[in-house]
Coordinates of C-alpha atoms in Angstrom, one line a residue:
Chain A
M1 CA 31.2 151.6 107.2
I2 CA 34.4 151.5 105.1
D3 CA 36.3 154.7 104.2
T4 CA 35.2 155.2 100.6
K5 CA 38.9 155.9 99.6
M6 CA 39.5 152.2 100.3
I7 CA 37.0 151.2 97.6
H8 CA 38.5 151.0 94.1
Q9 CA 36.6 150.6 90.9
V10 CA 38.1 147.8 88.8
S11 CA 35.6 147.7 85.9
D12 CA 32.1 148.9 85.2
F13 CA 30.6 146.4 87.6
E14 CA 33.5 145.3 89.8
W15 CA 34.9 147.1 92.8
E16 CA 37.7 146.1 95.3
I17 CA 38.7 146.7 98.8
P18 CA 42.4 145.8 98.7
A19 CA 43.9 143.4 101.2
G20 CA 45.9 146.3 102.7
A21 CA 42.8 148.2 103.8
L22 CA 43.0 146.5 107.2
L23 CA 46.2 145.0 108.7
E24 CA 44.4 141.7 109.5
M25 CA 43.1 141.1 105.9
N26 CA 44.5 138.1 104.2
V27 CA 42.9 138.8 100.8
P28 CA 41.0 141.6 99.1
V29 CA 37.2 141.9 98.9
R30 CA 35.7 142.0 95.4
M31 CA 32.2 143.4 94.9
I32 CA 30.0 142.9 91.9
A33 CA 27.8 146.1 91.9
T34 CA 26.8 149.3 90.3
G35 CA 28.2 152.5 91.9
K36 CA 24.8 153.2 93.5
I37 CA 24.7 149.7 95.1
V38 CA 28.2 150.2 96.4
Q39 CA 27.2 153.4 98.1
Q40 CA 24.0 151.8 99.4
A41 CA 26.0 148.8 100.8
N42 CA 28.3 151.2 102.7
T43 CA 25.5 152.7 104.7
D44 CA 25.4 149.7 107.1
A45 CA 28.0 147.1 108.2
S46 CA 27.9 144.9 105.0
L47 CA 31.3 145.9 103.7
R48 CA 32.9 145.8 107.1
Q49 CA 31.5 142.3 107.6
A50 CA 33.0 141.3 104.2
V51 CA 36.4 142.7 105.3
N52 CA 36.1 140.6 108.5
V53 CA 35.6 137.5 106.4
A54 CA 38.8 138.4 104.4
C55 CA 40.7 138.2 107.7
L56 CA 39.9 134.5 108.2
P57 CA 42.8 132.1 107.9
G58 CA 43.2 130.2 104.7
V59 CA 40.7 132.2 102.7
E60 CA 41.5 132.3 99.0
S61 CA 41.5 135.6 97.1
P62 CA 39.1 137.3 96.8
V63 CA 36.1 137.3 99.1
V64 CA 33.3 138.1 96.7
I65 CA 30.2 140.0 97.6
M66 CA 27.2 140.3 95.3
P67 CA 25.0 143.3 94.4
D68 CA 22.2 142.0 96.7
V69 CA 24.6 142.2 99.7
H70 CA 23.2 143.4 103.0
Q71 CA 24.2 143.3 106.6
G72 CA 24.0 139.9 108.2
Y73 CA 25.7 138.4 111.2
G74 CA 29.4 137.4 110.8
F75 CA 29.3 137.1 107.1
P76 CA 27.2 139.7 105.2
I77 CA 24.3 138.2 103.2
G78 CA 25.4 137.9 99.6
A79 CA 29.0 136.7 100.2
V80 CA 31.2 134.0 98.8
A81 CA 34.4 132.8 100.5
A82 CA 36.5 129.9 99.3
M83 CA 38.6 128.3 102.0
R84 CA 41.7 126.2 101.2
L85 CA 41.5 122.7 102.6
Q86 CA 45.1 122.7 103.9
D87 CA 45.0 125.9 105.9
G88 CA 41.5 127.2 105.7
V89 CA 38.5 127.0 108.1
V90 CA 34.8 126.2 108.0
S91 CA 32.5 128.7 109.7
P92 CA 29.0 127.5 110.6
G93 CA 27.8 131.2 110.8
G94 CA 29.3 131.7 107.4
I95 CA 27.0 129.1 106.0
G96 CA 24.1 130.4 108.0
Y97 CA 21.3 129.1 110.3
D98 CA 19.0 128.3 107.5
I99 CA 21.3 125.6 106.0
N100 CA 20.5 125.0 102.3
C101 CA 17.9 127.7 102.1
G102 CA 17.3 127.7 98.4
V103 CA 15.0 128.0 95.5
R104 CA 13.3 125.4 93.3
L105 CA 11.7 126.4 89.9
L106 CA 9.1 124.3 88.2
S107 CA 7.9 125.1 84.7
S108 CA 4.6 124.4 82.9
Q109 CA 3.1 124.9 79.4
I110 CA 0.0 126.4 80.8
Q111 CA -0.6 129.8 79.2
L112 CA -1.6 132.6 81.5
E113 CA -4.7 133.4 79.5
E114 CA -6.1 129.8 79.9
A115 CA -5.3 129.9 83.6
R116 CA -6.6 133.4 84.4
D117 CA -10.1 132.5 85.6
R118 CA -8.7 129.7 87.8
L119 CA -6.0 131.8 89.6
E120 CA -8.0 132.5 92.8
A121 CA -8.9 128.8 93.1
L122 CA -5.3 127.9 92.5
A123 CA -4.1 130.3 95.2
Q124 CA -6.5 128.9 97.7
A125 CA -5.6 125.3 96.9
L126 CA -1.9 126.0 97.0
D127 CA -2.3 127.8 100.3
Q128 CA -4.0 124.7 101.7
A129 CA -1.5 122.3 100.3
S130 CA 1.6 124.1 101.6
P131 CA 1.9 124.2 105.4
S132 CA 3.3 127.6 106.2
G133 CA 3.8 130.0 109.0
V134 CA 5.3 129.7 112.5
G135 CA 4.9 126.4 114.2
S136 CA 3.6 124.7 111.0
T137 CA 4.0 121.0 110.7
G138 CA 4.1 118.8 107.7
R139 CA 2.0 115.9 106.5
F140 CA 5.0 113.6 106.7
K141 CA 5.5 112.0 110.1
L142 CA 8.7 110.1 109.8
N143 CA 10.1 107.4 112.0
A144 CA 13.7 107.7 113.2
S145 CA 14.9 105.4 110.4
D146 CA 13.2 107.4 107.6
F147 CA 14.3 110.7 109.1
E148 CA 17.9 109.4 109.1
Q149 CA 17.6 108.3 105.4
V150 CA 16.2 111.7 104.5
C151 CA 19.2 113.4 106.1
V152 CA 21.8 111.0 104.7
K153 CA 20.4 110.4 101.2
G154 CA 18.5 113.5 100.4
I155 CA 16.4 113.4 97.2
A156 CA 17.5 109.8 96.6
W157 CA 15.3 108.9 99.6
A158 CA 12.3 110.6 97.9
H159 CA 13.2 109.0 94.6
K160 CA 13.2 105.5 96.1
R161 CA 9.8 106.2 97.7
G162 CA 8.3 107.3 94.4
L163 CA 8.2 110.9 95.6
A164 CA 10.8 112.3 93.2
G165 CA 11.3 111.6 89.5
D166 CA 14.6 111.2 87.7
A167 CA 14.6 114.8 86.4
D168 CA 13.8 116.1 89.9
M169 CA 17.0 114.5 91.2
R170 CA 19.2 115.2 88.1
R171 CA 18.1 118.9 88.1
T172 CA 18.9 119.6 91.7
E173 CA 22.3 120.9 92.7
G174 CA 24.5 118.0 93.6
N175 CA 21.7 115.6 92.6
G176 CA 20.0 116.6 95.8
C177 CA 22.5 115.1 98.2
L178 CA 25.6 116.2 99.9
A179 CA 27.6 113.0 100.6
G180 CA 29.1 112.6 104.0
A181 CA 26.1 113.4 106.2
S182 CA 26.0 111.7 109.6
M183 CA 23.3 111.7 112.2
G184 CA 25.9 111.0 114.8
A185 CA 27.0 114.7 114.4
V186 CA 23.4 116.0 114.9
S187 CA 21.9 116.8 118.3
R188 CA 18.7 115.4 119.8
K189 CA 17.3 118.9 119.9
A190 CA 17.9 119.4 116.2
I191 CA 16.1 116.1 115.4
E192 CA 13.2 117.1 117.6
R193 CA 12.8 120.4 115.9
G194 CA 13.0 118.9 112.4
S195 CA 11.0 115.7 112.8
H196 CA 7.6 117.3 112.2
Q197 CA 8.7 120.0 109.8
L198 CA 9.4 118.1 106.6
G199 CA 7.3 119.5 103.8
T200 CA 6.7 122.9 105.3
L201 CA 7.4 126.4 104.0
G202 CA 8.1 128.2 107.3
S203 CA 7.7 132.0 107.6
G204 CA 9.8 135.2 107.2
N205 CA 10.9 135.7 103.6
H206 CA 10.1 132.1 102.5
F207 CA 7.4 131.8 100.0
L208 CA 5.8 129.7 97.2
E209 CA 5.0 131.8 94.2
V210 CA 3.2 131.3 90.9
D211 CA 4.6 133.5 88.1
Y212 CA 4.4 133.7 84.4
V213 CA 7.3 134.1 82.0
E214 CA 7.0 137.8 81.0
Q215 CA 10.1 138.1 78.8
I216 CA 12.6 135.8 77.3
F217 CA 16.2 137.0 76.6
S218 CA 17.8 133.8 75.3
E219 CA 15.5 131.6 73.3
A220 CA 18.0 128.7 73.2
A221 CA 18.6 128.7 77.0
A222 CA 14.9 129.2 77.8
R223 CA 14.0 126.3 75.6
S224 CA 16.6 124.1 77.2
F225 CA 15.3 125.1 80.7
G226 CA 11.7 124.4 79.6
L227 CA 10.6 128.0 79.9
Y228 CA 7.9 129.3 77.5
L229 CA 6.7 132.9 77.0
N230 CA 3.5 133.7 79.0
C231 CA 3.4 130.2 80.6
L232 CA 3.0 129.6 84.3
V233 CA 6.0 128.6 86.5
V234 CA 6.3 128.0 90.3
Q235 CA 9.1 129.1 92.6
I236 CA 9.6 127.5 96.1
H237 CA 11.9 129.4 98.5
C238 CA 12.6 127.7 101.8
G239 CA 15.3 125.7 103.7
S240 CA 16.0 123.3 106.4
R241 CA 13.6 124.7 109.0
G242 CA 14.2 124.2 112.7
F243 CA 16.5 121.3 112.0
G244 CA 19.1 123.4 110.2
H245 CA 18.6 126.3 112.6
Q246 CA 19.5 124.1 115.5
V247 CA 22.4 122.4 113.8
C248 CA 24.0 125.8 113.2
T249 CA 23.1 127.1 116.7
D250 CA 24.8 123.9 118.2
Y251 CA 28.0 124.4 116.3
V252 CA 28.3 128.2 116.6
L253 CA 28.1 127.6 120.4
A254 CA 30.5 124.6 120.3
F255 CA 33.1 126.4 118.2
Q256 CA 33.4 129.4 120.6
P257 CA 36.2 127.6 122.6
V258 CA 37.5 125.8 119.5
I259 CA 39.0 129.0 118.0
H260 CA 41.1 129.4 121.2
R261 CA 42.2 125.8 121.0
Y262 CA 43.6 126.3 117.5
G263 CA 44.8 129.9 118.1
I264 CA 42.4 131.4 115.5
H265 CA 41.5 135.1 115.9
V266 CA 38.1 136.2 114.5
M267 CA 36.9 139.8 114.1
D268 CA 33.3 138.8 115.1
R269 CA 32.3 136.0 117.3
E270 CA 29.7 134.9 114.8
L271 CA 32.6 134.0 112.5
V272 CA 33.9 131.2 114.9
C273 CA 35.3 128.4 112.9
A274 CA 37.5 125.3 112.9
P275 CA 40.4 124.3 110.7
L276 CA 39.0 122.2 107.8
N277 CA 41.5 119.4 108.6
S278 CA 40.3 119.2 112.2
P279 CA 37.8 116.6 113.7
E280 CA 35.6 119.5 114.8
A281 CA 35.2 120.7 111.2
E282 CA 34.5 117.2 110.1
Q283 CA 31.8 116.8 112.7
Y284 CA 30.2 120.1 111.7
L285 CA 30.3 119.3 108.0
S286 CA 28.6 116.0 108.7
A287 CA 25.8 117.7 110.5
M288 CA 25.5 120.6 108.0
R289 CA 25.2 118.1 105.1
A290 CA 22.4 116.3 107.0
A291 CA 20.5 119.6 107.2
A292 CA 21.2 120.4 103.6
N293 CA 19.8 117.0 102.5
F294 CA 16.7 117.6 104.7
A295 CA 16.2 120.9 102.9
F296 CA 16.4 119.3 99.4
V297 CA 13.7 116.9 100.4
N298 CA 11.7 119.6 102.0
R299 CA 11.5 121.5 98.7
Q300 CA 10.8 118.2 96.9
L301 CA 7.7 117.5 99.1
L302 CA 6.5 121.0 98.6
A303 CA 6.9 120.7 94.9
N304 CA 4.9 117.5 95.0
G305 CA 2.1 119.4 96.7
C306 CA 2.2 122.0 93.9
R307 CA 2.0 119.2 91.3
D308 CA -1.1 117.7 93.0
T309 CA -2.7 121.1 93.2
F310 CA -2.0 121.9 89.5
E311 CA -3.6 118.6 88.6
Q312 CA -6.6 119.3 90.8
I313 CA -7.1 122.8 89.3
F314 CA -6.2 122.3 85.7
A315 CA -6.7 118.6 84.7
G316 CA -9.2 118.4 81.9
R317 CA -9.1 122.2 81.4
V318 CA -5.7 122.5 79.8
H319 CA -3.8 120.2 77.5
D320 CA -0.8 119.7 79.8
W321 CA -1.0 120.6 83.5
H322 CA 2.3 119.0 84.5
L323 CA 5.1 120.9 86.4
H324 CA 8.6 120.1 85.3
Q325 CA 11.6 120.8 87.4
V326 CA 13.9 123.5 85.9
F327 CA 16.4 123.4 88.8
D328 CA 16.9 123.5 92.5
V329 CA 19.7 125.6 93.9
A330 CA 21.0 126.3 97.4
H331 CA 22.0 129.8 98.5
N332 CA 23.2 129.1 102.1
I333 CA 25.7 126.3 101.9
G334 CA 29.3 125.0 102.2
K335 CA 30.5 122.8 99.3
M336 CA 33.7 121.1 98.6
E337 CA 34.5 122.2 95.0
T338 CA 37.4 122.2 92.7
H339 CA 38.4 125.6 91.2
L340 CA 41.2 126.7 88.9
V341 CA 43.3 129.1 91.0
H342 CA 46.9 130.3 90.1
G343 CA 46.8 127.9 87.2
K344 CA 46.1 124.8 89.3
Q345 CA 43.0 122.9 90.0
Q346 CA 42.5 123.1 93.8
Q347 CA 39.8 122.0 96.3
F348 CA 38.1 124.5 98.4
C349 CA 35.3 124.6 100.9
V350 CA 33.2 127.3 99.2
H351 CA 31.0 129.2 101.7
R352 CA 27.9 130.7 99.9
K353 CA 25.9 132.8 102.3
G354 CA 23.1 134.3 100.4
A355 CA 24.8 133.5 97.1
T356 CA 23.8 131.0 94.4
R357 CA 26.0 128.6 92.6
A358 CA 26.3 129.7 88.9
F359 CA 28.4 127.1 87.1
G360 CA 29.1 127.9 83.4
P361 CA 28.6 125.7 80.4
H362 CA 30.5 122.4 80.2
H363 CA 30.9 122.0 83.9
P364 CA 30.8 118.3 84.7
E365 CA 28.5 118.7 87.6
L366 CA 25.7 120.0 85.4
P367 CA 23.0 117.7 84.1
P368 CA 23.7 116.7 80.5
E369 CA 20.8 118.7 79.1
Y370 CA 22.2 121.9 80.6
R371 CA 25.9 121.3 79.7
D372 CA 25.9 123.5 76.6
V373 CA 23.9 126.3 78.3
G374 CA 25.2 126.6 81.8
Q375 CA 23.4 126.2 85.1
P376 CA 20.0 127.8 85.7
V377 CA 20.5 130.5 88.3
L378 CA 17.3 131.3 90.1
I379 CA 16.9 134.8 91.5
P380 CA 13.6 135.6 93.2
G381 CA 12.8 139.3 93.5
S382 CA 10.9 140.8 96.4
M383 CA 7.2 140.1 96.8
G384 CA 5.2 141.6 93.9
T385 CA 8.3 142.4 91.7
A386 CA 10.0 140.4 89.0
S387 CA 12.1 137.4 89.5
W388 CA 14.9 136.3 87.1
V389 CA 16.2 133.1 85.6
L390 CA 19.9 133.5 84.5
A391 CA 22.4 131.0 83.1
G392 CA 25.8 130.7 84.7
N393 CA 28.8 131.9 82.6
E394 CA 32.3 130.5 82.4
K395 CA 33.5 133.8 83.7
S396 CA 31.8 133.1 87.1
M397 CA 34.5 130.4 87.6
A398 CA 37.2 133.0 87.3
V399 CA 35.6 135.9 89.1
S400 CA 33.3 134.5 91.9
F401 CA 34.1 130.8 92.5
G402 CA 31.2 129.9 90.2
S403 CA 28.6 132.0 92.1
A404 CA 26.1 134.8 91.5
C405 CA 23.6 136.7 93.6
H406 CA 20.5 135.2 95.3
G407 CA 17.8 137.8 95.4
A408 CA 17.1 141.5 95.6
G409 CA 18.6 142.2 99.0
R410 CA 17.0 144.1 101.8
V411 CA 17.6 147.8 102.3
K412 CA 15.0 148.6 105.0
S413 CA 14.4 146.9 108.4
R414 CA 11.3 144.9 109.0
S415 CA 10.2 147.4 111.6
Q416 CA 10.6 150.3 109.2
A417 CA 8.7 148.4 106.5
K418 CA 5.9 147.8 109.0
R419 CA 5.8 151.5 110.1
E420 CA 5.6 152.6 106.5
V421 CA 2.9 150.3 105.1
R422 CA 0.0 148.3 106.5
G423 CA -0.3 144.7 105.5
E424 CA -3.9 145.2 104.4
T425 CA -3.0 148.1 102.2
L426 CA -0.1 146.3 100.6
I427 CA -2.2 143.2 99.8
R428 CA -4.9 145.4 98.3
D429 CA -2.4 147.4 96.2
L430 CA -0.9 144.1 94.9
A431 CA -4.3 142.7 94.2
R432 CA -5.0 145.8 92.0
R433 CA -1.9 144.8 90.0
G434 CA -3.3 141.3 89.6
I435 CA -1.2 139.6 92.3
I436 CA -2.9 137.4 94.8
I437 CA -1.3 137.3 98.3
K438 CA -2.1 134.5 100.8
A439 CA -0.2 135.5 103.9
G440 CA -0.3 133.9 107.3
S441 CA 0.0 137.3 109.0
L442 CA -0.6 140.8 107.8
S443 CA 2.4 142.2 109.6
G444 CA 4.5 139.5 107.9
A445 CA 3.3 140.7 104.5
A446 CA 4.1 144.3 105.4
E447 CA 7.7 143.2 106.3
E448 CA 8.1 142.0 102.8
D449 CA 7.0 145.2 101.2
P450 CA 8.8 145.5 97.9
A451 CA 10.0 149.0 98.9
A452 CA 12.1 147.3 101.7
Y453 CA 14.3 145.7 99.0
K454 CA 16.7 146.8 96.3
D455 CA 15.6 147.0 92.7
V456 CA 16.1 143.4 91.5
D457 CA 16.5 144.6 87.9
E458 CA 19.6 146.7 89.0
V459 CA 21.0 143.7 90.9
I460 CA 20.7 141.6 87.7
E461 CA 22.2 144.3 85.5
A462 CA 25.3 144.2 87.8
V463 CA 25.6 140.4 87.8
C464 CA 25.2 140.2 84.0
G465 CA 27.3 143.3 83.4
A466 CA 30.1 141.7 85.3
G467 CA 29.7 138.6 83.0
I468 CA 29.2 136.0 85.7
A469 CA 25.7 135.1 84.4
R470 CA 23.4 136.0 81.5
K471 CA 19.7 136.7 81.3
V472 CA 17.4 134.0 80.2
A473 CA 13.9 135.0 81.4
R474 CA 12.1 137.4 83.6
L475 CA 9.1 136.2 85.6
R476 CA 6.2 138.2 86.8
P477 CA 4.3 137.2 90.0
L478 CA 0.6 136.1 90.0
I479 CA 0.2 134.3 93.3
V480 CA 2.3 134.6 96.5
I481 CA 1.9 132.1 99.4
K482 CA 3.6 133.3 102.5
G483 CA 3.9 132.0 106.0
Chain B
M1 CA 15.8 149.2 132.3
G2 CA 14.3 146.9 129.7
F3 CA 14.8 146.6 126.0
E4 CA 14.3 148.5 122.8
E5 CA 14.4 147.4 119.2
I6 CA 17.2 148.6 116.9
D7 CA 16.6 149.2 113.2
R8 CA 18.5 146.8 111.0
S9 CA 18.2 146.2 107.3
S10 CA 17.8 142.5 107.9
D11 CA 17.2 140.2 110.9
S12 CA 16.2 141.9 114.1
A13 CA 18.2 143.5 116.9
V14 CA 17.5 144.7 120.4
L15 CA 19.4 146.6 123.0
V16 CA 18.7 145.2 126.5
K17 CA 19.6 146.9 129.8
A18 CA 19.2 145.7 133.4
R19 CA 20.7 146.3 136.9
T20 CA 21.7 142.7 137.3
L21 CA 22.9 139.9 135.1
E22 CA 19.9 137.8 136.1
E23 CA 17.5 140.6 135.1
L24 CA 19.4 141.1 131.8
F25 CA 18.7 137.5 130.9
F26 CA 15.1 137.7 131.8
Q27 CA 14.6 141.0 129.8
A28 CA 16.5 139.4 126.9
G29 CA 13.8 136.6 126.9
L30 CA 11.0 139.1 127.0
A31 CA 12.7 141.0 124.1
M32 CA 12.7 137.8 122.1
Y33 CA 9.0 137.2 122.7
A34 CA 8.3 140.8 121.7
I35 CA 10.1 140.2 118.4
M36 CA 8.1 137.0 118.0
D37 CA 4.9 139.0 118.6
A38 CA 4.0 136.3 121.1
Q39 CA 0.7 136.4 122.9
I40 CA 1.3 134.7 126.3
L41 CA -1.5 133.3 128.5
A42 CA -1.4 132.8 132.3
E43 CA 1.3 130.9 134.1
T44 CA 0.8 127.1 134.2
C45 CA 4.0 125.3 135.0
Q46 CA 7.5 125.6 136.2
G47 CA 10.8 124.1 135.2
E48 CA 14.3 124.0 136.4
L49 CA 17.2 125.0 134.1
K50 CA 20.9 124.5 134.4
L51 CA 23.4 125.7 131.9
A52 CA 27.1 126.2 131.7
A53 CA 29.1 127.9 129.0
P54 CA 32.7 129.1 128.3
D55 CA 31.6 132.8 128.9
V56 CA 28.6 134.9 129.8
E57 CA 27.7 135.7 126.1
S58 CA 27.7 132.0 125.2
L59 CA 25.5 131.5 128.3
L60 CA 23.0 134.1 127.1
V61 CA 22.9 132.6 123.6
S62 CA 22.4 129.1 125.1
F63 CA 19.6 130.5 127.5
L64 CA 17.7 132.2 124.7
S65 CA 18.2 129.2 122.4
E66 CA 16.6 127.0 125.0
L67 CA 13.7 129.3 125.3
L68 CA 13.2 129.2 121.5
I69 CA 13.1 125.4 121.5
V70 CA 10.6 125.4 124.4
A71 CA 8.4 127.8 122.4
E72 CA 8.7 125.8 119.2
L73 CA 8.3 122.3 120.7
E74 CA 6.1 122.8 123.7
N75 CA 4.4 126.1 122.8
L76 CA 5.4 127.7 126.1
A77 CA 7.0 131.0 127.0
M78 CA 8.9 132.1 130.1
C79 CA 6.8 134.5 132.2
S80 CA 9.0 134.8 135.3
S81 CA 12.3 133.6 136.5
R82 CA 14.4 133.0 139.6
L83 CA 17.9 132.7 138.2
E84 CA 21.4 132.7 139.7
I85 CA 24.3 133.3 137.4
S86 CA 27.9 133.0 138.3
Q87 CA 31.1 132.2 136.5
A88 CA 29.2 131.7 133.2
S89 CA 26.9 129.1 134.6
L90 CA 23.2 129.5 135.3
H91 CA 20.7 127.6 137.4
G92 CA 17.2 128.5 138.5
T93 CA 13.5 128.0 138.2
L94 CA 11.5 129.4 135.3
S95 CA 7.7 129.8 135.2
F96 CA 6.1 129.1 131.8
A97 CA 2.8 130.0 130.2
P98 CA 1.2 128.8 127.0
L99 CA 1.6 130.8 123.9
S100 CA -1.8 131.5 122.4
S101 CA 0.0 132.6 119.1
W102 CA 3.1 134.1 117.7
R103 CA 3.6 135.6 114.3
E104 CA 7.4 135.9 113.8
N105 CA 9.6 132.9 113.6
I106 CA 13.1 133.5 115.0
K107 CA 15.5 131.1 113.4
A108 CA 18.4 131.6 115.9
V109 CA 20.0 133.8 118.5
T110 CA 23.4 135.1 117.1
F111 CA 26.6 136.3 118.7
S112 CA 26.7 139.2 116.3
E113 CA 27.4 142.5 118.1
M114 CA 26.8 140.7 121.5
Q115 CA 29.0 142.0 124.3
I116 CA 27.7 142.1 127.8
R117 CA 29.1 145.3 129.4
Y118 CA 28.8 146.5 132.9
S119 CA 29.1 150.3 133.3
G120 CA 28.4 152.0 136.6
D121 CA 25.1 150.5 137.7
E122 CA 23.8 148.6 134.7
Y123 CA 24.5 145.7 132.3
E124 CA 23.7 146.1 128.7
T125 CA 24.1 144.2 125.4
V126 CA 22.9 144.1 121.9
I127 CA 21.3 140.9 120.7
V128 CA 20.8 140.1 117.0
F129 CA 18.2 137.5 116.1
D130 CA 18.2 135.7 112.7
L131 CA 14.7 135.9 111.3

């Protein structure tokens, strides 16, 4: 916990822990939040972890934490840190074990009312089409050459195979590929863990969800994103599976002695890092990019499964059953990006740990159709509550290195959630509210009890109140598939 | 001696205590299987393990990470161990048993809050797992 006297309110939705709060801090910590969320965040180690990040060498001002912040390991979840290339570092733990965990949103023109009597059949078919749960394996058995191409080329590999369309690629962050991936930097163990997991959802808080568009806040942006009132949409939340977990594990271990070699002091061993201009950093970044590309393809293949399922359930019953990609965003990633700082365009390695890129209008990295609107920012809520689609604002470039929040943010432990609610009860209660849950385990469902999370609407109020993104649409869940 | 789960808003953490370093590593493995909610069958095979690390915490992370990989790729869990640990290196024989099921996927073993301390007559450490 941080002494509350050290936390200063800057504006209605911005708070700061100044760089002088701790001798070792190089930059302040800026928090996007309501007063209630600040108090909540200071009941565990979230703010202290953010302060630790602010002590890393070469970190640019400020370290930003989002209203969905909660305690993690090393970095808090919901943090953004931009590291200068010349004197900054890259921290594998600061990007996270689930490299390129992210969200893909697909939209349709299927009205809820014309789909209502097919929802149970849709839930069952999606559950069958989406391998999930612990130890799940995908339908795609890749040889070594294909596996390498997935990791090096990302969505372009799927596009070449006819497994991804032009819009899928264009509407994925970075066109679905981080350049500079190399399998030479990836361990045999990582490849073994990943080789059978492409096209799988995994477990934990990962999910596939069918929602409908409950409310539209910006007609122009919603139209641009292909979102229509009362129509079905699909969210896919997952990452790089065992492949990414092992890449991060390998480098967190390998970097333990590296900090001593470069004379770097870290406040938490999970923050181990290497100077960005070092060969160790280059090697990690090559491996991290391979895992990120794997994750983009993973979500692509799951999206294809959804498209097939929608065709199976709705073809001939509705006029247009197709699912169109709105966007695919990463929320655990390290990206080389250019930002305007101190009046100069400079390159940074932006660490987003539980934070979503939220570029504003006119950014050259956005697909042409979104340039006037800004990037779609996809914010899934907790199971059974609303999710949000926002659009990035130009202010995000000045305030948060082009970033916003990534979800609701946990407030209760998994154990506490399981003590307080039984999986069967929760699933029954959600069913009464018209939400179908297909969960691999009842205890897993209980862990994701909505009461274990912050109120996503309050999180969104803080993000939009701070001006880094604006509301486009709110989604209401109908079907949740969980591992 | 043994382990207990610590409440955390995210991920999962345990406090592990043991009289010897070898027992601490074994108990840490059992704690990990408990978090995984793993159902373990009777012993079927043995394997040798050799690990070296810059320090004992790195050794524990490496050890548990190896057990995670064996669970994920070979569907096996450690059920007993004869380990020798000295100078941040470990070697020994592990007995394994098939996992009939497990419900919680652990992504990784982290260094967060890990510090192996010896006080009086016991070793203890916190281990945070990324779920």
